[in-house]
mmCIF file of C-alpha atoms in Angstrom:
data_model
loop_
_atom_site.group_PDB
_atom_site.id
_atom_site.type_symbol
_atom_site.label_atom_id
_atom_site.label_comp_id
_atom_site.label_asym_id
_atom_site.label_seq_id
_atom_site.Cartn_x
_atom_site.Cartn_y
_atom_site.Cartn_z
ATOM 1 C CA MET A 5 -40.904 -1.445 2.476
ATOM 2 C CA ILE A 6 -40.748 -3.451 5.671
ATOM 3 C CA LEU A 7 -38.369 -5.897 3.388
ATOM 4 C CA ASN A 8 -35.895 -3.308 2.957
ATOM 5 C CA ASN A 9 -35.939 -2.657 6.478
ATOM 6 C CA TRP A 10 -34.819 -5.942 7.638
ATOM 7 C CA PHE A 11 -32.197 -5.749 4.762
ATOM 8 C CA GLN A 12 -30.836 -2.487 6.254
ATOM 9 C CA ILE A 13 -30.302 -4.062 9.408
ATOM 10 C CA ALA A 14 -28.842 -6.821 7.631
ATOM 11 C CA ILE A 15 -26.096 -4.857 6.278
ATOM 12 C CA PRO A 16 -23.442 -4.505 8.473
ATOM 13 C CA ILE A 17 -23.675 -8.230 9.648
ATOM 14 C CA MET A 18 -23.619 -9.481 5.874
ATOM 15 C CA GLY A 19 -19.777 -7.378 6.033
ATOM 16 C CA LEU A 20 -19.278 -9.002 8.973
ATOM 17 C CA ALA A 21 -19.676 -12.433 7.510
ATOM 18 C CA ALA A 22 -17.686 -11.448 4.303
ATOM 19 C CA ASN A 23 -14.772 -9.515 6.941
ATOM 20 C CA VAL A 24 -14.241 -13.131 8.430
ATOM 21 C CA PHE A 25 -14.626 -15.495 5.702
ATOM 22 C CA VAL A 26 -11.825 -13.106 3.879
ATOM 23 C CA GLN A 27 -9.983 -12.677 6.862
ATOM 24 C CA LEU A 28 -10.052 -16.531 7.505
ATOM 25 C CA PHE A 29 -9.239 -17.888 3.954
ATOM 26 C CA SER A 30 -6.888 -15.303 2.975
ATOM 27 C CA PHE A 31 -4.795 -15.628 6.228
ATOM 28 C CA ARG A 32 -4.969 -20.036 5.925
ATOM 29 C CA LEU A 33 -5.194 -19.869 1.896
ATOM 30 C CA THR A 34 -2.072 -17.503 1.831
ATOM 31 C CA PRO A 35 -0.299 -17.542 4.514
ATOM 32 C CA MET A 36 3.014 -15.375 3.223
ATOM 33 C CA ILE A 37 0.086 -12.255 3.503
ATOM 34 C CA GLY A 38 0.339 -12.405 7.647
ATOM 35 C CA MET A 39 -1.942 -12.046 9.835
ATOM 36 C CA LEU A 40 -2.342 -7.968 10.155
ATOM 37 C CA LYS A 41 -2.402 -7.979 6.349
ATOM 38 C CA SER A 42 -5.548 -10.897 6.467
ATOM 39 C CA ILE A 43 -7.428 -8.782 8.812
ATOM 40 C CA ILE A 44 -7.009 -5.490 6.586
ATOM 41 C CA LEU A 45 -8.069 -7.244 3.492
ATOM 42 C CA GLY A 46 -11.206 -8.925 5.289
ATOM 43 C CA PHE A 47 -11.905 -5.428 6.574
ATOM 44 C CA THR A 48 -11.963 -3.568 3.438
ATOM 45 C CA VAL A 49 -13.839 -6.363 1.565
ATOM 46 C CA GLY A 50 -16.178 -6.474 4.328
ATOM 47 C CA PHE A 51 -16.765 -2.710 4.224
ATOM 48 C CA PHE A 52 -17.318 -2.624 0.237
ATOM 49 C CA ILE A 53 -19.751 -5.049 0.937
ATOM 50 C CA VAL A 54 -21.147 -2.844 3.063
ATOM 51 C CA VAL A 55 -21.992 0.177 0.446
ATOM 52 C CA LEU A 56 -22.843 -2.049 -1.989
ATOM 53 C CA CYS A 57 -25.597 -3.088 -0.381
ATOM 54 C CA GLU A 58 -26.797 0.280 1.084
ATOM 55 C CA PHE A 59 -26.519 1.206 -2.621
ATOM 56 C CA TYR A 60 -28.234 -1.231 -3.353
ATOM 57 C CA ALA A 61 -31.118 -1.258 -1.385
ATOM 58 C CA ASN A 62 -30.884 2.800 -2.163
ATOM 59 C CA TRP A 63 -31.270 1.936 -5.868
ATOM 60 C CA TYR A 64 -34.851 -0.358 -5.125
ATOM 61 C CA GLY A 65 -35.569 1.271 -2.761
ATOM 62 C CA THR A 66 -37.723 4.803 -1.830
ATOM 63 C CA VAL A 67 -35.692 6.297 0.407
ATOM 64 C CA ARG A 68 -34.486 10.135 0.282
ATOM 65 C CA LEU A 69 -31.631 11.103 -0.313
ATOM 66 C CA ALA A 70 -31.058 12.957 3.252
ATOM 67 C CA ASP A 71 -32.351 9.519 4.886
ATOM 68 C CA TYR A 72 -30.226 7.577 2.998
ATOM 69 C CA ALA A 73 -27.296 9.041 3.860
ATOM 70 C CA ALA A 74 -28.122 8.830 7.760
ATOM 71 C CA ILE A 75 -28.610 4.981 7.077
ATOM 72 C CA LEU A 76 -25.505 4.930 5.312
ATOM 73 C CA LEU A 77 -23.675 7.053 8.173
ATOM 74 C CA VAL A 78 -25.349 4.272 11.061
ATOM 75 C CA ASN A 79 -24.406 0.719 8.904
ATOM 76 C CA VAL A 80 -20.608 1.548 8.384
ATOM 77 C CA ILE A 81 -20.172 3.011 12.300
ATOM 78 C CA THR A 82 -21.915 -0.300 13.103
ATOM 79 C CA TYR A 83 -19.915 -2.584 10.328
ATOM 80 C CA SER A 84 -16.813 -0.675 11.827
ATOM 81 C CA ALA A 85 -17.716 -1.497 15.038
ATOM 82 C CA PHE A 86 -18.229 -4.961 14.223
ATOM 83 C CA GLY A 87 -14.739 -5.079 12.799
ATOM 84 C CA TYR A 88 -13.020 -3.186 15.624
ATOM 85 C CA CYS A 89 -14.396 -5.897 17.566
ATOM 86 C CA TYR A 90 -13.533 -8.648 15.367
ATOM 87 C CA PHE A 91 -9.709 -7.297 15.324
ATOM 88 C CA HIS A 92 -9.638 -7.386 19.149
ATOM 89 C CA PHE A 93 -11.118 -11.115 19.378
ATOM 90 C CA ILE A 94 -8.763 -12.220 16.929
ATOM 91 C CA ASN A 95 -6.003 -9.928 18.576
ATOM 92 C CA LEU A 96 -6.502 -11.868 22.301
ATOM 93 C CA GLY A 97 -5.928 -15.015 21.443
ATOM 94 C CA GLU A 98 -3.062 -14.119 19.446
ATOM 95 C CA THR A 99 -1.189 -11.583 21.660
ATOM 96 C CA ALA A 100 -2.971 -11.530 25.263
ATOM 97 C CA ARG A 101 -0.362 -12.932 28.002
ATOM 98 C CA ARG A 102 -3.349 -14.371 30.251
ATOM 99 C CA ILE A 103 -4.667 -16.338 27.521
ATOM 100 C CA ARG A 104 -0.928 -18.184 26.006
ATOM 101 C CA ILE A 105 -0.004 -18.758 29.559
ATOM 102 C CA LEU A 106 -3.522 -20.504 30.515
ATOM 103 C CA ARG A 107 -2.782 -22.450 27.143
ATOM 104 C CA GLU A 108 0.814 -23.314 28.152
ATOM 105 C CA ILE A 109 -0.823 -23.921 31.700
ATOM 106 C CA TYR A 110 -3.238 -26.554 30.108
ATOM 107 C CA ASP A 111 -0.983 -27.909 27.619
ATOM 108 C CA SER A 112 1.788 -29.246 30.563
ATOM 109 C CA ARG A 113 0.867 -32.597 31.562
ATOM 110 C CA GLU A 114 3.023 -31.763 34.998
ATOM 111 C CA GLY A 115 1.963 -27.876 35.740
ATOM 112 C CA LEU A 116 4.258 -24.894 35.658
ATOM 113 C CA THR A 117 6.043 -23.372 37.999
ATOM 114 C CA GLN A 118 6.278 -19.724 38.809
ATOM 115 C CA ASP A 119 9.905 -19.698 37.870
ATOM 116 C CA GLU A 120 9.289 -21.696 34.837
ATOM 117 C CA ILE A 121 6.290 -19.091 33.375
ATOM 118 C CA LEU A 122 8.424 -16.588 35.030
ATOM 119 C CA GLN A 123 11.594 -17.548 32.702
ATOM 120 C CA LYS A 124 9.129 -17.377 29.416
ATOM 121 C CA TYR A 125 7.465 -14.276 30.240
ATOM 122 C CA ASN A 126 10.118 -11.665 31.676
ATOM 123 C CA ALA A 127 9.409 -7.940 30.509
ATOM 124 C CA ARG A 128 12.532 -7.661 28.943
ATOM 125 C CA GLU A 129 12.341 -10.817 26.351
ATOM 126 C CA ILE A 130 8.711 -9.391 25.803
ATOM 127 C CA LEU A 131 9.834 -6.238 24.830
ATOM 128 C CA LYS A 132 12.342 -8.019 22.668
ATOM 129 C CA LYS A 133 10.422 -10.381 20.847
ATOM 130 C CA ARG A 134 7.790 -7.708 20.131
ATOM 131 C CA VAL A 135 10.420 -5.106 18.880
ATOM 132 C CA SER A 136 11.630 -8.169 16.762
ATOM 133 C CA ARG A 137 7.846 -8.572 15.681
ATOM 134 C CA LEU A 138 7.496 -4.794 14.552
ATOM 135 C CA GLN A 139 10.926 -5.190 12.475
ATOM 136 C CA ASN A 140 10.311 -8.234 10.670
ATOM 137 C CA ASN A 141 6.896 -7.323 9.898
ATOM 138 C CA LYS A 142 8.494 -3.932 8.668
ATOM 139 C CA GLN A 143 6.296 -1.502 10.950
ATOM 140 C CA ILE A 144 9.794 0.238 12.626
ATOM 141 C CA ILE A 145 13.541 0.428 11.358
ATOM 142 C CA LEU A 146 16.754 0.369 13.276
ATOM 143 C CA LYS A 147 18.695 3.367 12.438
ATOM 144 C CA ASP A 148 22.115 4.451 14.468
ATOM 145 C CA GLY A 149 20.784 2.342 17.465
ATOM 146 C CA ARG A 150 17.505 4.121 17.466
ATOM 147 C CA TYR A 151 13.877 3.060 16.145
ATOM 148 C CA PHE A 152 11.803 5.241 13.936
ATOM 149 C CA ILE A 153 8.545 4.220 12.633
ATOM 150 C CA ASN A 154 8.826 2.733 9.362
ATOM 151 C CA SER A 155 4.808 1.812 8.296
ATOM 152 C CA PRO A 156 2.576 4.897 8.414
ATOM 153 C CA ILE A 157 -0.356 2.055 8.310
ATOM 154 C CA MET A 158 0.562 0.775 11.621
ATOM 155 C CA LEU A 159 0.668 4.737 13.095
ATOM 156 C CA SER A 160 -2.476 5.421 11.494
ATOM 157 C CA ILE A 161 -4.336 2.369 13.340
ATOM 158 C CA ALA A 162 -2.493 3.116 16.718
ATOM 159 C CA LYS A 163 -3.728 6.524 16.668
ATOM 160 C CA THR A 164 -7.339 5.427 15.657
ATOM 161 C CA ILE A 165 -7.556 3.088 18.382
ATOM 162 C CA ALA A 166 -5.954 5.881 20.922
ATOM 163 C CA MET A 167 -8.694 8.303 19.597
ATOM 164 C CA LEU A 168 -11.388 5.830 20.146
ATOM 165 C CA LYS A 169 -10.084 4.913 23.521
ATOM 166 C CA LEU A 170 -9.955 8.323 24.855
ATOM 167 C CA MET A 171 -13.479 8.922 23.124
ATOM 168 C CA LEU A 172 -15.227 5.625 24.719
ATOM 169 C CA PHE A 173 -13.176 5.778 27.616
ATOM 170 C CA GLY A 174 -12.190 9.170 28.363
ATOM 171 C CA LYS A 175 -8.229 8.183 28.624
ATOM 172 C CA GLN A 176 -6.033 6.567 25.889
ATOM 173 C CA SER A 177 -3.888 3.856 27.312
ATOM 174 C CA GLU A 178 -4.610 1.616 30.773
ATOM 175 C CA PHE A 179 -1.896 3.800 32.285
ATOM 176 C CA ASP A 180 -3.674 7.469 31.773
#
């Protein structure tokens, strides 16, 4: 029974390992898949690993059904939290302006002036790049001079993140 307890503890970690492995290799070996799709693929594979390991543990375990359901729920929530943290770890390195500015200052032998930084990072240019990225990824479309949601997946992700922020921090964004 002790071995089964340790296995139960390791299941979300194994799911996270599968998530990271699949995301990294799918992104690097199939560049056309894109970052977001590789993250979704990695998370999905890790999720299935967690569920399969839970079924395996229950198959060979002597746990009551109610206890099994509770353990499954806890491990799925734990894995989801790991996946959420991994997503934001990747997102931090890819999109955070502070990180990018620090990297650019580090890469510049002569350093950068404030004007050089502001030239690259003015609000209009940042917005233009983000909207362009959303259009290129087919997440939004432009019709008659107005933007519309084109990908319900991204809208669902955005709503889920807002809900989690509301549950954890009591507000949906840093502007509330």
